[in-house]
Short mmCIF file of C-alpha atoms in Angstrom, two decimals:
data_model
loop_
_atom_site.label_atom_id
_atom_site.label_comp_id
_atom_site.label_asym_id
_atom_site.label_seq_id
_atom_site.Cartn_x
_atom_site.Cartn_y
_atom_site.Cartn_z
CA MET A 1 0.29 -0.07 30.88
CA SER A 2 -3.28 -0.13 29.59
CA ALA A 3 -5.19 -3.37 29.33
CA HIS A 4 -5.05 -3.77 25.57
CA VAL A 5 -1.29 -3.38 25.52
CA LYS A 6 -0.97 -6.14 28.11
CA ALA A 7 -3.38 -8.37 26.19
CA ARG A 8 -1.43 -7.73 23.02
CA GLY A 9 1.61 -9.11 24.74
CA GLU A 10 5.11 -7.95 25.30
CA PHE A 11 6.37 -10.26 22.57
CA LEU A 12 4.52 -8.34 19.84
CA TRP A 13 5.71 -5.01 21.24
CA PHE A 14 9.31 -6.22 21.38
CA PHE A 15 9.21 -7.89 17.97
CA GLN A 16 7.85 -4.69 16.40
CA ARG A 17 11.10 -3.02 17.59
CA VAL A 18 13.30 -5.91 16.44
CA THR A 19 11.74 -5.87 12.94
CA ALA A 20 12.00 -2.05 12.88
CA LEU A 21 15.74 -2.32 13.39
CA LEU A 22 16.03 -5.05 10.73
CA LEU A 23 14.04 -2.92 8.27
CA VAL A 24 16.36 0.07 8.71
CA TYR A 25 19.05 -2.08 7.08
CA PHE A 26 16.97 -4.22 4.69
CA LEU A 27 14.59 -1.54 3.41
CA GLY A 28 17.48 0.93 3.23
CA MET A 29 19.49 -1.47 1.06
CA HIS A 30 16.43 -2.34 -1.06
CA ILE A 31 15.85 1.36 -1.86
CA VAL A 32 19.51 2.07 -2.56
CA ILE A 33 19.74 -0.91 -4.94
CA LEU A 34 16.45 -0.37 -6.77
CA HIS A 35 15.96 3.39 -6.73
CA PHE A 36 19.37 5.01 -6.28
CA ILE A 37 21.80 2.91 -8.29
CA ARG A 38 19.21 1.92 -10.90
CA LYS A 39 20.44 2.03 -14.48
CA GLY A 40 17.66 2.07 -17.06
CA THR A 41 14.38 0.14 -16.86
CA ILE A 42 14.02 -2.71 -14.38
CA THR A 43 13.02 -5.97 -16.10
CA PHE A 44 12.86 -9.66 -15.17
CA ALA A 45 16.22 -10.12 -16.94
CA SER A 46 17.91 -7.18 -15.18
CA VAL A 47 16.76 -8.37 -11.72
CA ALA A 48 17.70 -11.98 -12.53
CA GLU A 49 21.13 -10.82 -13.64
CA LYS A 50 21.62 -8.82 -10.43
CA PHE A 51 20.49 -11.78 -8.30
CA ALA A 52 22.77 -14.17 -10.24
CA ALA A 53 25.83 -12.14 -9.27
CA ASN A 54 25.17 -12.90 -5.57
CA PRO A 55 22.45 -15.60 -5.36
CA VAL A 56 23.06 -16.63 -1.74
CA PHE A 57 23.17 -13.04 -0.53
CA TYR A 58 19.90 -12.10 -2.26
CA LYS A 59 18.16 -15.28 -1.14
CA VAL A 60 19.06 -14.74 2.52
CA PHE A 61 18.39 -11.00 2.14
CA TYR A 62 14.81 -11.35 0.88
CA PHE A 63 14.00 -14.39 3.04
CA ILE A 64 14.61 -12.23 6.12
CA PHE A 65 13.37 -8.92 4.66
CA ILE A 66 9.95 -10.12 3.41
CA PRO A 67 8.69 -11.79 6.65
CA ALA A 68 10.14 -8.96 8.79
CA LEU A 69 8.35 -6.34 6.69
CA LEU A 70 5.05 -8.21 6.69
CA PHE A 71 5.15 -8.73 10.45
CA HIS A 72 5.95 -5.06 11.01
CA ALA A 73 3.25 -3.83 8.59
CA PHE A 74 0.40 -6.01 9.83
CA ASN A 75 1.32 -5.85 13.51
CA GLY A 76 1.48 -2.06 13.11
CA ALA A 77 -1.90 -1.95 11.35
CA TRP A 78 -3.39 -4.19 14.03
CA SER A 79 -2.17 -1.97 16.85
CA VAL A 80 -3.59 1.12 15.08
CA PHE A 81 -6.92 -0.74 14.82
CA VAL A 82 -6.85 -1.83 18.47
CA ASP A 83 -6.05 1.74 19.52
CA TYR A 84 -9.61 2.76 18.51
CA ASN A 85 -11.00 0.33 21.07
CA PRO A 86 -12.93 -2.17 18.92
CA PRO A 87 -14.85 -5.01 20.61
CA GLU A 88 -12.81 -8.06 21.66
CA LYS A 89 -14.30 -10.24 18.91
CA ALA A 90 -13.36 -7.75 16.17
CA ARG A 91 -9.78 -7.65 17.50
CA LYS A 92 -9.45 -11.41 17.36
CA ILE A 93 -10.98 -11.72 13.88
CA THR A 94 -8.85 -8.86 12.50
CA GLY A 95 -5.75 -10.35 14.11
CA ALA A 96 -6.43 -13.76 12.55
CA VAL A 97 -7.17 -12.23 9.11
CA PHE A 98 -3.92 -10.19 9.28
CA TRP A 99 -1.90 -13.33 10.12
CA VAL A 100 -3.45 -15.21 7.17
CA ILE A 101 -2.78 -12.32 4.72
CA GLY A 102 0.72 -11.78 6.13
CA ILE A 103 1.73 -15.43 5.83
CA SER A 104 0.17 -15.72 2.33
CA LEU A 105 2.05 -12.65 1.11
CA THR A 106 5.29 -13.98 2.65
CA VAL A 107 4.83 -17.20 0.66
CA LEU A 108 4.03 -15.20 -2.51
CA GLY A 109 7.12 -13.04 -1.96
CA ILE A 110 9.39 -16.04 -1.48
CA ILE A 111 8.01 -17.75 -4.60
CA ALA A 112 8.50 -14.50 -6.59
CA VAL A 113 12.11 -14.15 -5.37
CA ASN A 114 12.73 -17.81 -6.20
CA SER A 115 11.41 -17.40 -9.75
CA LEU A 116 13.66 -14.37 -10.21
CA LEU A 117 16.59 -16.40 -8.84
CA GLY A 118 15.65 -19.30 -11.12
CA GLY A 119 15.41 -17.01 -14.13
CA VAL A 120 19.16 -17.07 -14.66
CA LYS A 121 19.75 -20.80 -14.85
CA MET B 1 -22.83 6.04 20.16
CA ARG B 2 -19.67 3.97 20.16
CA LYS B 3 -18.74 5.16 16.68
CA LYS B 4 -19.17 8.81 17.60
CA ASN B 5 -17.05 8.38 20.72
CA GLN B 6 -14.25 6.89 18.67
CA LEU B 7 -14.28 9.85 16.28
CA VAL B 8 -14.14 12.17 19.27
CA LYS B 9 -11.21 10.13 20.61
CA LEU B 10 -9.39 10.51 17.30
CA TYR B 11 -9.82 14.26 17.49
CA ASP B 12 -9.00 14.41 21.21
CA ASP B 13 -5.83 12.37 20.73
CA PHE B 14 -4.62 15.08 18.42
CA THR B 15 -5.73 18.20 20.25
CA LEU B 16 -5.38 17.34 23.95
CA ASN B 17 -1.93 18.27 25.19
CA PHE B 18 -0.76 19.08 21.65
CA ASN B 19 3.03 19.17 21.21
CA THR B 20 5.89 17.99 18.99
CA GLY B 21 5.21 14.37 19.92
CA THR B 22 1.61 14.70 18.70
CA ILE B 23 2.75 15.67 15.20
CA ALA B 24 5.29 12.83 15.21
CA TRP B 25 2.67 10.35 16.45
CA LEU B 26 0.09 11.35 13.81
CA LEU B 27 2.58 11.38 10.94
CA HIS B 28 4.02 8.02 12.01
CA ARG B 29 0.53 6.53 11.98
CA VAL B 30 -0.51 8.09 8.65
CA THR B 31 2.77 7.14 6.92
CA GLY B 32 2.50 3.60 8.35
CA VAL B 33 -0.99 3.11 6.88
CA LEU B 34 0.10 4.64 3.54
CA LEU B 35 3.06 2.25 3.41
CA LEU B 36 0.82 -0.75 4.02
CA VAL B 37 -1.44 0.35 1.13
CA TYR B 38 1.63 0.91 -1.08
CA PHE B 39 3.05 -2.46 -0.08
CA LEU B 40 -0.12 -4.30 -1.15
CA MET B 41 0.14 -2.70 -4.62
CA HIS B 42 3.88 -3.48 -4.69
CA ALA B 43 3.17 -7.14 -3.85
CA PHE B 44 0.62 -7.24 -6.68
CA VAL B 45 3.14 -5.89 -9.22
CA ILE B 46 6.19 -7.89 -8.07
CA GLY B 47 4.07 -11.00 -7.39
CA SER B 48 3.47 -11.17 -11.15
CA ALA B 49 6.98 -12.73 -11.32
CA VAL B 50 5.39 -16.05 -10.37
CA HIS B 51 3.57 -16.03 -13.75
CA GLY B 52 6.84 -15.69 -15.66
CA HIS B 53 8.97 -12.96 -17.13
CA VAL B 54 6.47 -11.68 -19.73
CA ASN B 55 3.85 -10.82 -17.08
CA PHE B 56 6.52 -9.36 -14.80
CA ASP B 57 7.94 -7.11 -17.53
CA THR B 58 4.45 -5.94 -18.59
CA ALA B 59 3.52 -5.09 -14.99
CA LEU B 60 6.84 -3.34 -14.30
CA ALA B 61 6.74 -1.31 -17.53
CA LYS B 62 3.43 0.23 -16.37
CA VAL B 63 5.01 1.61 -13.18
CA GLN B 64 8.28 2.81 -14.73
CA THR B 65 6.97 5.87 -16.52
CA PRO B 66 8.30 9.36 -15.71
CA PHE B 67 5.04 9.99 -13.79
CA PHE B 68 5.63 7.01 -11.48
CA HIS B 69 9.33 7.83 -11.06
CA ILE B 70 8.35 11.29 -9.83
CA LEU B 71 5.81 9.71 -7.45
CA GLU B 72 8.74 7.68 -6.11
CA ILE B 73 10.10 10.87 -4.56
CA GLY B 74 6.94 11.00 -2.43
CA LEU B 75 7.20 7.27 -1.67
CA ILE B 76 10.80 7.63 -0.47
CA GLY B 77 9.76 10.67 1.60
CA VAL B 78 7.01 8.66 3.31
CA ILE B 79 9.37 5.71 3.91
CA PHE B 80 12.16 7.93 5.18
CA PHE B 81 9.90 9.82 7.59
CA HIS B 82 8.57 6.55 9.03
CA LEU B 83 12.10 5.11 9.20
CA ILE B 84 13.81 8.08 10.82
CA ASN B 85 10.97 8.74 13.28
CA GLY B 86 11.02 5.00 14.07
CA VAL B 87 14.72 5.26 14.87
CA ARG B 88 13.87 8.18 17.14
CA LEU B 89 11.26 6.00 18.90
CA LEU B 90 13.82 3.20 19.32
CA ILE B 91 16.26 5.67 20.85
CA ILE B 92 13.55 6.93 23.21
CA ASP B 93 12.33 3.41 24.11
CA LEU B 94 15.67 1.70 24.52
CA THR B 95 18.02 4.40 25.82
CA GLY B 96 17.75 7.09 28.45
CA LEU B 97 17.32 9.88 25.92
CA SER B 98 13.54 10.31 26.25
CA LYS B 99 13.94 13.84 27.60
CA ALA B 100 15.59 14.83 24.33
CA HIS B 101 12.69 13.59 22.19
CA LYS B 102 11.72 17.05 20.87
CA VAL B 103 15.29 18.01 19.98
CA LEU B 104 15.76 14.61 18.32
CA PHE B 105 12.57 15.17 16.29
CA TRP B 106 13.78 18.46 14.83
CA ILE B 107 17.31 17.18 14.18
CA PHE B 108 15.83 14.21 12.33
CA MET B 109 13.41 16.43 10.38
CA ALA B 110 16.39 18.52 9.25
CA ALA B 111 18.08 15.28 8.12
CA LEU B 112 14.86 14.35 6.26
CA VAL B 113 14.85 17.66 4.37
CA VAL B 114 18.51 17.26 3.33
CA PHE B 115 18.00 13.62 2.34
CA MET B 116 14.87 14.42 0.34
CA ALA B 117 16.57 17.27 -1.53
CA TYR B 118 19.30 14.79 -2.54
CA THR B 119 16.73 12.10 -3.48
CA ALA B 120 14.58 14.49 -5.53
CA ARG B 121 17.61 15.77 -7.40
CA MET B 122 18.84 12.27 -8.19
CA ILE B 123 15.46 10.94 -9.35
CA LEU B 124 14.72 14.05 -11.44
CA THR B 125 18.19 13.78 -13.00
CA ASN B 126 17.50 10.13 -13.92
CA VAL B 127 14.03 10.89 -15.31
CA LEU B 128 15.31 13.84 -17.33
CA SER B 129 18.32 12.00 -18.73
CA GLU B 130 16.05 9.10 -19.77
CA ALA B 131 13.82 11.64 -21.51
CA GLY B 132 16.89 13.14 -23.21
CA GLY B 133 17.07 16.29 -21.09
CA SER B 134 19.25 17.56 -18.24
CA LEU B 135 18.88 19.44 -14.95
CA LYS B 136 21.80 21.69 -15.84
#
């Protein structure tokens, strides 16, 4: 095992696999629902209506899906970056920036899902 | 000098000991980066929901033209490659099937071709029926 893989930690390596497995189900379902069984144009009302039919399911679904996807995407991008052997300082800064963007986008995603869930009340 | 060495490394990674795994590795990396770029645009469009339904509908209408629906075929292709090759990596990492990695790659690529033919047909059928036409 090369040094940067060790420094990156086994947790990140393992969690990349765990989120990969989660995404097979969540991203698969997301595509089937929004691309395959789509009827007509997607609007705020059509999504809100779909969510209203199963609010708990969609809430739990996206609250797991969004953070899992963001972790997988930014951890993947970070490991691609680290693979080109940047200086230690650049790794740390990029890692920190990726965490900030990832967490911010998770919050944005959860607020967006909540407003779509709230749109039916 | 460092920068030049890294470019050489990028090239060497691809050409040294070139085999099936090299193609899979490069495509997994390229599709991963493409998906991150797509996801940022997706977050921008869907994130407009926080500003209410009018903004959301305006943003979504822009990306639901026949042109974008046809681009979706490419998007699903990129996602499905990354997904199915990722499953192959999980099988290799977590089970004892690493010796079968090349066979697995070609079996999965055959599955990708079949799946994409089905996807393309379905999306084109939807786009055409919305435009008042038909594939038949």
